[in-house]
Each structure stands twice: as structure tokens, then as C-alpha cells.
């Protein structure tokens, strides 16, 4: 009998069913009046319910309730696991100093932890350090951990990606998806998104589509609408480049509909992305450029790397197709400057590759260099 490969996308119904069960299990456990049952149920719920940076979640309340139960009577190992999960939540929200403090608190219980729990703590600390650009510290932390642990694989993949080692990052995230328990929805979505980003940087749109579609299925299942909208627009752009105009138009229309149905300032960039793509498909180039630049500015402020890169490359392509090579260059060069300022080495590398393509494949080195010199002269005389 054939078995499902663990790196294949899970049916959305299975994911949404898991999350529905977790939501129902907690009040049912409260109703039983058994503190041990409730604590076990709460711990399972906080560990398996996905947390996203700007989304409302019951996890915070569950963590507080579970922590109170684990303190009376005192259950050090359970308390340590809850504190590590709390650190992960802080990490997801960009609260990195708070995450490290939580991990330090959890580490006081290290003598009573088992090896898997200590590995979880240290791998999470390495992930926080990666986000703080403490890459050498993260590498040292991971060197002595079990390389087969999916938690370690996630951290190693993130370190490789942040270090610019794309082949290692791709291989590691692929192994991660195979090793992940199916219930780890949060990490599965993030892994697919990372593989999609790597494929985009490597110029592999078909591969990127496959991973983004898998991520989109998961995002829809957990009803995280900001990322559903952003991913739909990115997918639509890729399908446009691949000549799949019908699929692209459906994705853009869905993104615009969702952004109208769930209005919120942080999500407006994604709606603008959909507007830009639709305008381009309908031949309204100037309107497409304005909407895309607006979206790119919003996405840069929000730290959305994939969306930001996608919009800048899209604008540069519109200018290139219209023969406006100077505008294409300005767009890409501005993106490089922002990427350097924000310490996004992967983004900077990708945009520089696009500039090289414009110079060597589209214009030719002599014409490109003359254009850049003219732009510099104009800037100095202004």
C-alpha cells in the first residue's frame, strides 16, 4: 500500500479539522473539572495552534492559563515546555529580546528536561539569534545538536538562508518538510514559503509556484488572510510570467476581494498588489506602476521580503517592456539601497542580478553604462 510522502501538501480539510478540534477541546476539558486533563489539553493546543505576527490568537490566553496550572502544584518540566513555546510566540512577533529572556527562564529547568526538550530550547535560541543577525552564535549553538531533529533542521535552514547559502537552505528545508509531524502546521507553511523564496531567487518560477500553492493551501486552512492575499498575488504574478493568464486573473481577483472583505491598514499593500497586476493584464501600464510602487513601499515598511521583491521586479519589467530602461534601473537600484539599509542580503543579491540582466541581456554593457552615467550627471546637476 502506498503511503503519503510527508513533504506533500496536506489536505486543507485535515488542517482546519485539527484547529477546530483544538478550539473545542479546551472548553470541553475545562468542563471536566480535572486540572491534569485541562493542563494536558492546553499544552497540546498552544503547541499545535499556529501563531502569526499580527494575527489574533487564543494562544496567549491558553499559555497564561496553562502556566498557572503548572505552578500549582509545581510541574517544572511542563512549565519549561510552556516557556519555550512562549519564546517561539515572541520570536514570531519579532520580540526577540523577550524571546531570549523566556528561553533563559526555561533553561533554569534544564536538569529536569529530557534531551528532546533541551534540543527544542537550544534550536529555538539559535533561531532567535539568526533573526538578530548573530549568525556565528547560532551556528555554534547548532553544531552539537541532533542533526536529525526537525527542530534543528528548521533552525539550520533559516541560518543557511540568512547566510546566503541557498543550496544548503533548499536541501535543509526539503528535509524539514519530510521530517515534520503533520500537525506542525506553523512550521510547514513557513518551510514552503522559504522554499518558494529560494526558488524565486534562483529563477525557478515553476518550483516557486509548487511551493507557494502548498503554502497557500495551509494559509487558507488556518484563515490567515493577510498572507493568503499576499501569496495569491505573488502566485498570480508567477502564473502571468508563465503565460497562465486565466489562472493569474482569478488569483488577483480573489486577492482583491479578500482585501475588501477584510479591510485593515496593514493588509492594504496586498490589495494594491492585486490592483497592480490586474491593471497590467488589462494594458493600463501607468496605473499598474503606481499601484505596484505604492504596494512596494507598504511591503518594505512591513518587512514582507517576498512581496517587496515581487513588486519591484514587476515594476522594472513593466518599464523594460515599455522601453523605459532608465526607469527600470532606477526602480531596481532604489530597491538595492533599501535592501542594504534593511540588511536583507538575499533581496539585495536578487535585485543586483536583475540589474545585471538589464545591463548584459537587455541593453548591452555600452548602452547601459552610458545610461547610468547620464543619470548620475543629471543627479549631480540637479
Short mmCIF file of C-alpha atoms in Angstrom, two decimals:
data_model
loop_
_atom_site.label_atom_id
_atom_site.label_comp_id
_atom_site.label_asym_id
_atom_site.label_seq_id
_atom_site.Cartn_x
_atom_site.Cartn_y
_atom_site.Cartn_z
CA UNK A 1 0.00 0.00 0.00
CA UNK A 2 1.31 3.46 -0.92
CA UNK A 3 1.97 5.91 1.90
CA UNK A 4 1.75 9.68 1.72
CA UNK A 5 5.08 11.43 1.40
CA UNK A 6 5.35 13.77 4.37
CA UNK A 7 6.62 16.66 2.24
CA UNK A 8 3.44 16.70 0.13
CA UNK A 9 0.79 19.32 0.92
CA UNK A 10 -1.76 18.22 3.49
CA UNK A 11 -5.45 18.44 2.63
CA UNK A 12 -6.78 21.78 3.90
CA UNK A 13 -9.73 19.96 5.48
CA UNK A 14 -7.36 17.96 7.67
CA UNK A 15 -5.58 21.10 8.88
CA UNK A 16 -8.78 23.05 9.54
CA UNK A 17 -10.20 19.97 11.28
CA UNK A 18 -7.20 19.84 13.61
CA UNK A 19 -7.52 23.52 14.51
CA UNK A 20 -11.27 23.21 15.07
CA UNK A 21 -10.69 20.25 17.38
CA UNK A 22 -8.11 22.21 19.37
CA UNK A 23 -10.54 25.10 19.83
CA UNK A 24 -13.26 22.74 21.03
CA UNK A 25 -11.05 20.55 23.23
CA UNK A 26 -10.10 23.37 25.62
CA UNK A 27 -13.64 24.30 26.82
CA UNK A 28 -14.57 20.61 26.95
CA UNK A 29 -11.56 19.94 29.20
CA UNK A 30 -12.49 22.87 31.40
CA UNK A 31 -15.92 21.36 31.82
CA UNK A 32 -14.50 18.11 33.17
CA UNK A 33 -13.10 19.85 36.24
CA UNK A 34 -9.86 17.83 36.12
CA UNK A 35 -6.80 20.10 36.33
CA UNK A 36 -4.42 17.49 34.91
CA UNK A 37 -6.63 16.90 31.86
CA UNK A 38 -7.04 20.62 31.30
CA UNK A 39 -3.28 21.26 31.53
CA UNK A 40 -2.55 18.48 29.03
CA UNK A 41 -5.19 19.84 26.65
CA UNK A 42 -3.95 23.40 26.94
CA UNK A 43 -0.33 22.40 26.33
CA UNK A 44 -1.29 20.47 23.20
CA UNK A 45 -3.35 23.42 21.97
CA UNK A 46 -0.60 26.01 22.46
CA UNK A 47 2.00 23.82 20.76
CA UNK A 48 -0.08 22.99 17.68
CA UNK A 49 -2.06 26.19 17.07
CA UNK A 50 -0.18 28.36 14.54
CA UNK A 51 0.84 31.86 15.59
CA UNK A 52 1.44 34.66 13.09
CA UNK A 53 3.00 38.03 13.78
CA UNK A 54 -0.06 40.27 13.51
CA UNK A 55 -2.97 37.85 13.88
CA UNK A 56 -5.30 37.44 16.83
CA UNK A 57 -4.83 34.11 18.57
CA UNK A 58 -6.14 32.29 21.65
CA UNK A 59 -2.62 31.01 22.33
CA UNK A 60 -1.69 33.86 24.69
CA UNK A 61 -4.64 33.19 26.97
CA UNK A 62 -4.09 29.45 26.85
CA UNK A 63 -0.42 29.88 27.76
CA UNK A 64 -1.29 32.03 30.79
CA UNK A 65 -3.92 29.53 31.94
CA UNK A 66 -1.58 26.57 31.45
CA UNK A 67 1.28 28.31 33.26
CA UNK A 68 -0.92 28.94 36.30
CA UNK A 69 -1.90 25.26 36.40
CA UNK A 70 1.75 24.16 36.01
CA UNK A 71 2.74 26.28 39.01
CA UNK A 72 0.16 24.89 41.41
CA UNK A 73 1.30 22.24 42.06
CA UNK A 74 4.71 23.00 40.56
CA UNK A 75 5.49 20.91 37.46
CA UNK A 76 8.95 22.10 36.31
CA UNK A 77 9.19 20.18 33.02
CA UNK A 78 5.74 21.23 31.87
CA UNK A 79 6.46 24.80 32.88
CA UNK A 80 9.71 24.72 30.89
CA UNK A 81 7.93 23.45 27.75
CA UNK A 82 5.31 26.16 28.05
CA UNK A 83 8.01 28.79 28.44
CA UNK A 84 9.84 27.57 25.32
CA UNK A 85 6.60 27.80 23.37
CA UNK A 86 6.11 31.30 24.77
CA UNK A 87 9.57 32.16 23.42
CA UNK A 88 8.53 30.90 19.99
CA UNK A 89 5.46 33.13 20.08
CA UNK A 90 7.61 36.16 20.96
CA UNK A 91 10.00 35.22 18.15
CA UNK A 92 7.15 35.09 15.62
CA UNK A 93 6.15 38.61 16.67
CA UNK A 94 9.68 39.97 16.39
CA UNK A 95 10.01 40.40 20.16
CA UNK A 96 13.48 38.89 20.15
CA UNK A 97 14.88 40.16 23.47
CA UNK A 98 11.75 38.93 25.24
CA UNK A 99 12.08 35.57 23.49
CA UNK A 100 15.67 35.18 24.71
CA UNK A 101 14.63 36.04 28.26
CA UNK A 102 11.91 33.39 28.14
CA UNK A 103 14.45 30.83 26.94
CA UNK A 104 16.80 31.80 29.77
CA UNK A 105 13.93 31.28 32.22
CA UNK A 106 13.18 27.86 30.72
CA UNK A 107 16.84 26.86 30.89
CA UNK A 108 16.76 27.06 34.68
CA UNK A 109 14.79 23.80 34.47
CA UNK A 110 17.37 22.13 32.18
CA UNK A 111 18.34 19.47 34.78
CA UNK A 112 14.83 18.00 34.70
CA UNK A 113 14.34 18.25 30.92
CA UNK A 114 14.85 15.32 28.58
CA UNK A 115 17.16 15.53 25.55
CA UNK A 116 14.38 16.43 23.13
CA UNK A 117 13.26 19.33 25.31
CA UNK A 118 16.81 20.67 25.65
CA UNK A 119 17.22 20.40 21.88
CA UNK A 120 13.98 22.34 21.37
CA UNK A 121 15.22 25.10 23.70
CA UNK A 122 18.63 25.43 22.07
CA UNK A 123 17.31 25.24 18.49
CA UNK A 124 14.80 27.98 19.31
CA UNK A 125 17.58 30.13 20.77
CA UNK A 126 19.57 29.65 17.56
CA UNK A 127 16.54 30.77 15.52
CA UNK A 128 16.23 33.93 17.59
CA UNK A 129 19.93 34.64 17.10
CA UNK A 130 19.53 34.21 13.34
CA UNK A 131 16.85 36.91 13.43
CA UNK A 132 19.24 39.13 15.39
CA UNK A 133 21.96 38.51 12.75
CA UNK A 134 24.07 36.70 15.36
CA UNK A 135 24.86 34.07 12.77
CA UNK A 136 28.11 32.81 14.27
CA UNK A 137 26.45 32.30 17.66
CA UNK A 138 23.59 30.44 16.00
CA UNK A 139 25.99 28.20 14.08
CA UNK A 140 27.91 27.29 17.24
CA UNK A 141 24.68 26.52 19.09
CA UNK A 142 23.53 24.16 16.36
CA UNK A 143 26.84 22.32 15.87
CA UNK A 144 26.34 19.98 18.82
CA UNK A 145 22.61 19.29 18.37
CA UNK A 146 20.97 16.25 16.80
CA UNK A 147 21.01 16.99 13.08
CA UNK A 148 18.06 14.62 12.50
CA UNK A 149 15.71 16.60 14.75
CA UNK A 150 13.14 18.53 12.73
CA UNK A 151 13.53 21.44 15.14
CA UNK A 152 17.25 21.56 14.40
CA UNK A 153 16.60 21.24 10.67
CA UNK A 154 14.31 24.28 10.78
CA UNK A 155 16.99 26.32 12.53
CA UNK A 156 19.76 25.13 10.18
CA UNK A 157 17.60 26.01 7.17
CA UNK A 158 16.93 29.51 8.48
CA UNK A 159 20.63 30.01 9.22
CA UNK A 160 21.64 28.86 5.73
CA UNK A 161 19.04 31.13 4.12
CA UNK A 162 20.10 34.17 6.14
CA UNK A 163 23.76 33.40 5.37
CA UNK A 164 23.02 33.28 1.63
CA UNK A 165 23.82 29.58 1.26
CA UNK A 166 20.82 28.84 -0.95
CA UNK A 167 21.70 25.25 -1.98
CA UNK A 168 22.06 24.22 1.66
CA UNK A 169 18.92 26.13 2.65
CA UNK A 170 16.91 24.44 -0.11
CA UNK A 171 18.14 20.97 0.79
CA UNK A 172 17.58 21.54 4.50
CA UNK A 173 14.03 22.88 4.15
CA UNK A 174 13.18 19.96 1.84
CA UNK A 175 14.41 17.55 4.50
CA UNK A 176 12.50 19.51 7.12
CA UNK A 177 9.17 19.07 5.32
CA UNK A 178 9.79 15.32 5.13
CA UNK A 179 10.65 15.14 8.84
CA UNK A 180 7.87 17.39 10.20
CA UNK A 181 4.95 15.79 12.03
CA UNK A 182 1.86 16.63 10.02
CA UNK A 183 0.34 18.58 12.92
CA UNK A 184 3.16 21.17 12.81
CA UNK A 185 1.18 23.49 10.54
CA UNK A 186 3.07 26.64 11.53
CA UNK A 187 6.47 25.26 10.52
CA UNK A 188 5.12 23.51 7.40
CA UNK A 189 3.73 26.76 5.99
CA UNK A 190 6.97 28.61 6.81
CA UNK A 191 9.03 25.86 5.18
CA UNK A 192 7.04 26.01 1.96
CA UNK A 193 7.34 29.81 1.92
CA UNK A 194 11.11 29.59 2.38
CA UNK A 195 11.46 27.09 -0.45
CA UNK A 196 9.35 29.35 -2.66
CA UNK A 197 11.57 32.33 -1.86
CA UNK A 198 14.70 30.31 -2.64
CA UNK A 199 13.20 29.24 -5.96
CA UNK A 200 12.36 32.86 -6.80
CA UNK A 201 15.92 33.96 -6.06
CA UNK A 202 17.26 31.10 -8.20
CA UNK A 203 14.94 32.00 -11.09
CA UNK A 204 12.87 28.80 -10.90
CA UNK A 205 9.25 30.00 -11.25
CA UNK A 206 7.69 26.56 -11.73
CA UNK A 207 9.27 25.32 -8.50
CA UNK A 208 8.23 28.51 -6.71
CA UNK A 209 4.62 28.01 -7.88
CA UNK A 210 4.55 24.50 -6.45
CA UNK A 211 5.72 25.61 -3.03
CA UNK A 212 3.55 28.72 -2.93
CA UNK A 213 0.47 26.69 -3.81
CA UNK A 214 1.23 24.34 -0.93
CA UNK A 215 1.73 27.31 1.41
CA UNK A 216 -1.50 28.90 0.17
CA UNK A 217 -3.47 25.75 0.97
CA UNK A 218 -2.18 25.88 4.54
CA UNK A 219 -2.79 29.59 4.92
CA UNK A 220 -6.38 29.24 3.75
CA UNK A 221 -6.91 26.35 6.16
CA UNK A 222 -5.78 28.48 9.11
CA UNK A 223 -7.63 31.56 7.76
CA UNK A 224 -4.61 33.86 7.91
CA UNK A 225 -5.96 36.28 5.35
CA UNK A 226 -3.05 38.78 5.04
CA UNK A 227 -0.73 36.03 3.86
CA UNK A 228 -3.46 34.42 1.75
CA UNK A 229 -3.80 37.72 -0.11
CA UNK A 230 -0.04 38.28 -0.46
CA UNK A 231 0.60 34.73 -1.60
CA UNK A 232 -2.27 34.84 -4.08
CA UNK A 233 -0.84 37.96 -5.69
CA UNK A 234 2.68 36.51 -5.81
CA UNK A 235 1.32 33.32 -7.36
CA UNK A 236 -0.68 35.35 -9.85
CA UNK A 237 2.47 37.16 -10.90
CA UNK A 238 4.29 33.90 -11.46
CA UNK A 239 1.41 32.45 -13.45
CA UNK A 240 1.40 35.63 -15.56
CA UNK A 241 5.10 35.16 -16.31
CA UNK A 242 4.42 31.53 -17.23
CA UNK A 243 1.63 32.54 -19.62
CA UNK A 244 -1.24 31.27 -17.44
CA UNK A 245 -3.33 34.43 -17.75
CA UNK A 246 -6.65 32.86 -16.73
CA UNK A 247 -5.22 31.42 -13.51
CA UNK A 248 -3.47 34.72 -12.79
CA UNK A 249 -6.62 36.80 -13.21
CA UNK A 250 -8.54 34.52 -10.86
CA UNK A 251 -5.85 34.82 -8.20
CA UNK A 252 -5.68 38.61 -8.50
CA UNK A 253 -9.45 38.92 -8.32
CA UNK A 254 -9.56 36.67 -5.24
CA UNK A 255 -6.85 38.78 -3.57
CA UNK A 256 -8.73 41.99 -4.25
CA UNK A 257 -11.99 40.50 -2.98
CA UNK A 258 -10.35 39.28 0.23
CA UNK A 259 -8.68 42.64 0.86
CA UNK A 260 -12.08 44.33 0.54
CA UNK A 261 -13.75 41.73 2.76
CA UNK A 262 -11.08 42.03 5.46
CA UNK A 263 -10.10 45.74 5.38
CA UNK A 264 -7.19 46.69 7.61
CA UNK A 265 -4.30 49.13 7.02
CA UNK A 266 -1.52 46.51 7.31
CA UNK A 267 -3.22 44.46 4.59
CA UNK A 268 -3.81 47.29 2.11
CA UNK A 269 -0.47 46.61 0.41
CA UNK A 270 -1.68 43.21 -0.66
CA UNK A 271 -4.82 44.65 -2.17
CA UNK A 272 -2.65 47.15 -4.08
CA UNK A 273 -0.57 44.27 -5.39
CA UNK A 274 -3.69 42.70 -6.85
CA UNK A 275 -4.78 46.03 -8.37
CA UNK A 276 -1.33 46.46 -9.97
CA UNK A 277 -1.38 43.01 -11.53
CA UNK A 278 -4.92 43.39 -12.86
CA UNK A 279 -4.10 46.79 -14.39
CA UNK A 280 -1.07 45.31 -16.12
CA UNK A 281 -3.06 42.42 -17.57
CA UNK A 282 -5.61 44.92 -18.87
CA UNK A 283 -2.95 47.11 -20.51
CA UNK A 284 -3.10 50.06 -18.07
CA UNK A 285 0.66 50.31 -17.55
CA UNK A 286 0.86 53.70 -15.80
CA UNK A 287 -1.85 52.73 -13.29
CA UNK A 288 -0.13 49.38 -12.75
CA UNK A 289 3.20 51.07 -12.00
CA UNK A 290 1.67 53.49 -9.49
CA UNK A 291 -0.23 50.75 -7.66
CA UNK A 292 2.83 48.49 -7.59
CA UNK A 293 5.14 51.20 -6.22
CA UNK A 294 2.58 52.00 -3.53
CA UNK A 295 2.41 48.31 -2.63
CA UNK A 296 6.22 48.00 -2.58
CA UNK A 297 6.56 50.95 -0.16
CA UNK A 298 3.98 49.43 2.18
CA UNK A 299 5.55 45.97 1.97
CA UNK A 300 9.03 47.33 2.75
CA UNK A 301 7.66 49.00 5.90
CA UNK A 302 6.01 45.72 6.92
CA UNK A 303 9.14 43.64 6.27
CA UNK A 304 7.48 41.39 3.64
CA UNK A 305 10.51 40.29 1.61
CA UNK A 306 8.74 38.14 -0.99
CA UNK A 307 6.05 40.73 -1.69
CA UNK A 308 8.54 43.61 -1.80
CA UNK A 309 10.86 41.87 -4.25
CA UNK A 310 7.95 40.73 -6.38
CA UNK A 311 6.59 44.26 -6.74
CA UNK A 312 9.94 45.86 -7.61
CA UNK A 313 10.78 43.23 -10.21
CA UNK A 314 7.26 43.59 -11.60
CA UNK A 315 7.62 47.39 -11.94
CA UNK A 316 11.06 47.03 -13.54
CA UNK A 317 9.64 44.55 -16.06
CA UNK A 318 6.79 46.93 -16.94
CA UNK A 319 9.31 49.72 -17.59
CA UNK A 320 11.57 47.38 -19.57
CA UNK A 321 8.70 46.16 -21.75
CA UNK A 322 7.84 49.82 -22.46
CA UNK A 323 11.45 50.60 -23.41
CA UNK A 324 11.91 52.78 -20.31
CA UNK A 325 15.23 51.28 -19.30
CA UNK A 326 16.24 54.23 -17.15
CA UNK A 327 13.06 53.85 -15.07
CA UNK A 328 13.65 50.12 -14.75
CA UNK A 329 17.18 50.78 -13.50
CA UNK A 330 16.02 53.45 -11.03
CA UNK A 331 13.46 51.05 -9.60
CA UNK A 332 15.94 48.22 -9.13
CA UNK A 333 18.71 50.49 -7.79
CA UNK A 334 16.34 52.01 -5.25
CA UNK A 335 15.38 48.50 -4.17
CA UNK A 336 19.06 47.60 -3.69
CA UNK A 337 19.58 50.67 -1.49
CA UNK A 338 16.57 49.80 0.67
CA UNK A 339 17.66 46.16 0.93
CA UNK A 340 21.13 47.23 2.11
CA UNK A 341 19.59 49.59 4.68
CA UNK A 342 17.24 46.87 5.96
CA UNK A 343 20.00 44.20 5.99
CA UNK A 344 18.23 41.92 3.51
CA UNK A 345 21.20 40.27 1.73
CA UNK A 346 19.05 37.82 -0.25
CA UNK A 347 16.90 40.64 -1.61
CA UNK A 348 19.94 42.76 -2.48
CA UNK A 349 21.53 39.84 -4.33
CA UNK A 350 18.37 39.12 -6.34
CA UNK A 351 17.90 42.77 -7.35
CA UNK A 352 21.55 43.07 -8.37
CA UNK A 353 21.05 40.01 -10.58
CA UNK A 354 18.12 41.78 -12.23
CA UNK A 355 20.31 44.85 -12.83
CA UNK A 356 22.99 42.61 -14.38
CA UNK A 357 20.34 41.08 -16.63
CA UNK A 358 19.20 44.55 -17.72
CA UNK A 359 22.82 45.50 -18.49
CA UNK A 360 24.07 42.36 -20.18
CA UNK A 361 20.99 40.79 -21.76
CA UNK A 362 18.54 43.63 -22.43
CA UNK A 363 20.56 46.77 -23.22
CA UNK A 364 24.16 45.70 -23.69
CA UNK A 365 27.04 46.90 -21.48
CA UNK A 366 27.95 50.01 -23.53
CA UNK A 367 24.41 51.42 -23.70
CA UNK A 368 23.72 50.53 -20.07
CA UNK A 369 26.91 52.19 -18.78
CA UNK A 370 26.19 55.31 -20.83
CA UNK A 371 22.67 55.46 -19.40
CA UNK A 372 23.90 55.14 -15.82
CA UNK A 373 26.49 57.87 -16.40
CA UNK A 374 23.80 60.13 -17.83
CA UNK A 375 21.59 59.52 -14.77
CA UNK A 376 24.50 60.31 -12.47
CA UNK A 377 25.28 63.51 -14.38
CA UNK A 378 21.63 64.56 -14.13
CA UNK A 379 21.61 63.87 -10.40
CA UNK A 380 24.77 65.95 -9.84
CA UNK A 381 23.48 68.89 -11.85
CA UNK A 382 20.06 68.90 -10.15
#
